């Protein structure tokens, strides 16, 4: 793990890291996503203005996340990922 902190991304990927990512995705799909949807629906309360604001905020958030991960990929040495 410590070699990655020094910029050596060619070193091993810990199985615990992979487990964390898989588990995080599973929790998002099973729990976090549905709970977030209920929360947003409650906050919107059938108000078209609130719904539009929520959609705009969600789009900004998604675009920011895409930009973040694009930059992470570009920061990885020897990255051949096409963006």
Short mmCIF file of C-alpha atoms in Angstrom, two decimals:
data_model
loop_
_atom_site.label_atom_id
_atom_site.label_comp_id
_atom_site.label_asym_id
_atom_site.label_seq_id
_atom_site.Cartn_x
_atom_site.Cartn_y
_atom_site.Cartn_z
CA UNK A 1 0.00 0.00 0.00
CA UNK A 2 2.66 2.52 0.94
CA UNK A 3 4.28 2.26 -2.48
CA UNK A 4 1.16 3.80 -4.02
CA UNK A 5 1.57 6.79 -1.76
CA UNK A 6 5.01 7.21 -3.29
CA UNK A 7 3.51 7.19 -6.78
CA UNK A 8 4.22 3.56 -7.69
CA UNK A 9 0.85 2.56 -9.11
CA UNK A 10 2.33 -0.49 -10.79
CA UNK A 11 2.40 -2.26 -7.43
CA UNK A 12 -0.23 -4.73 -6.31
CA UNK A 13 -3.85 -3.83 -5.80
CA UNK A 14 -4.90 -5.02 -2.39
CA UNK A 15 -7.80 -7.45 -2.33
CA UNK A 16 -9.24 -5.40 0.53
CA UNK A 17 -9.36 -2.38 -1.80
CA UNK A 18 -11.26 -4.39 -4.39
CA UNK A 19 -13.60 -5.74 -1.72
CA UNK A 20 -14.27 -2.20 -0.49
CA UNK A 21 -15.15 -1.00 -3.99
CA UNK A 22 -17.39 -3.99 -4.70
CA UNK A 23 -19.13 -3.65 -1.34
CA UNK A 24 -19.58 0.09 -1.80
CA UNK A 25 -21.22 -0.45 -5.20
CA UNK A 26 -23.47 -3.13 -3.69
CA UNK A 27 -24.56 -0.86 -0.83
CA UNK A 28 -25.25 1.98 -3.26
CA UNK A 29 -27.47 -0.26 -5.37
CA UNK A 30 -29.27 -1.98 -2.50
CA UNK A 31 -29.55 0.69 0.19
CA UNK A 32 -28.12 4.12 -0.52
CA UNK A 33 -29.77 4.65 -3.90
CA UNK A 34 -33.31 3.79 -2.81
CA UNK A 35 -32.94 5.79 0.44
CA UNK A 36 -31.64 8.81 -1.46
CA UNK A 37 -34.51 8.57 -3.92
CA UNK A 38 -37.05 8.54 -1.08
CA UNK A 39 -35.36 11.54 0.52
CA UNK A 40 -35.37 13.54 -2.72
CA UNK A 41 -39.01 12.70 -3.41
CA UNK A 42 -39.91 13.82 0.11
CA UNK A 43 -37.98 17.08 -0.29
CA UNK A 44 -39.46 17.81 -3.71
CA UNK A 45 -42.99 17.18 -2.42
CA UNK A 46 -44.51 17.31 -5.94
CA UNK A 47 -43.27 20.88 -6.44
CA UNK A 48 -42.19 21.38 -10.09
CA UNK A 49 -39.74 24.15 -9.15
CA UNK A 50 -38.07 21.96 -6.52
CA UNK A 51 -37.96 19.07 -8.97
CA UNK A 52 -36.21 21.23 -11.57
CA UNK A 53 -33.71 22.46 -8.97
CA UNK A 54 -33.04 18.87 -7.86
CA UNK A 55 -32.45 17.74 -11.44
CA UNK A 56 -30.04 20.61 -12.11
CA UNK A 57 -28.14 19.84 -8.90
CA UNK A 58 -28.02 16.14 -9.72
CA UNK A 59 -26.66 16.85 -13.21
CA UNK A 60 -23.97 19.15 -11.80
CA UNK A 61 -23.01 16.50 -9.26
CA UNK A 62 -22.79 13.74 -11.86
CA UNK A 63 -20.68 15.91 -14.16
CA UNK A 64 -18.36 16.80 -11.28
CA UNK A 65 -17.94 13.13 -10.42
CA UNK A 66 -17.17 12.26 -14.04
CA UNK A 67 -14.60 15.06 -14.16
CA UNK A 68 -13.03 13.85 -10.92
CA UNK A 69 -12.58 10.28 -12.16
CA UNK A 70 -11.35 11.45 -15.56
CA UNK A 71 -8.65 13.43 -13.75
CA UNK A 72 -7.81 10.46 -11.52
CA UNK A 73 -7.31 8.27 -14.57
CA UNK A 74 -5.08 10.87 -16.20
CA UNK A 75 -3.02 11.18 -13.00
CA UNK A 76 -2.20 7.47 -12.94
CA UNK A 77 1.23 6.94 -14.48
CA UNK A 78 1.24 4.87 -17.67
CA UNK A 79 -2.52 5.22 -17.95
CA UNK A 80 -3.74 4.13 -21.37
CA UNK A 81 -7.39 4.80 -20.63
CA UNK A 82 -9.20 6.70 -23.33
CA UNK A 83 -11.53 9.37 -22.03
#
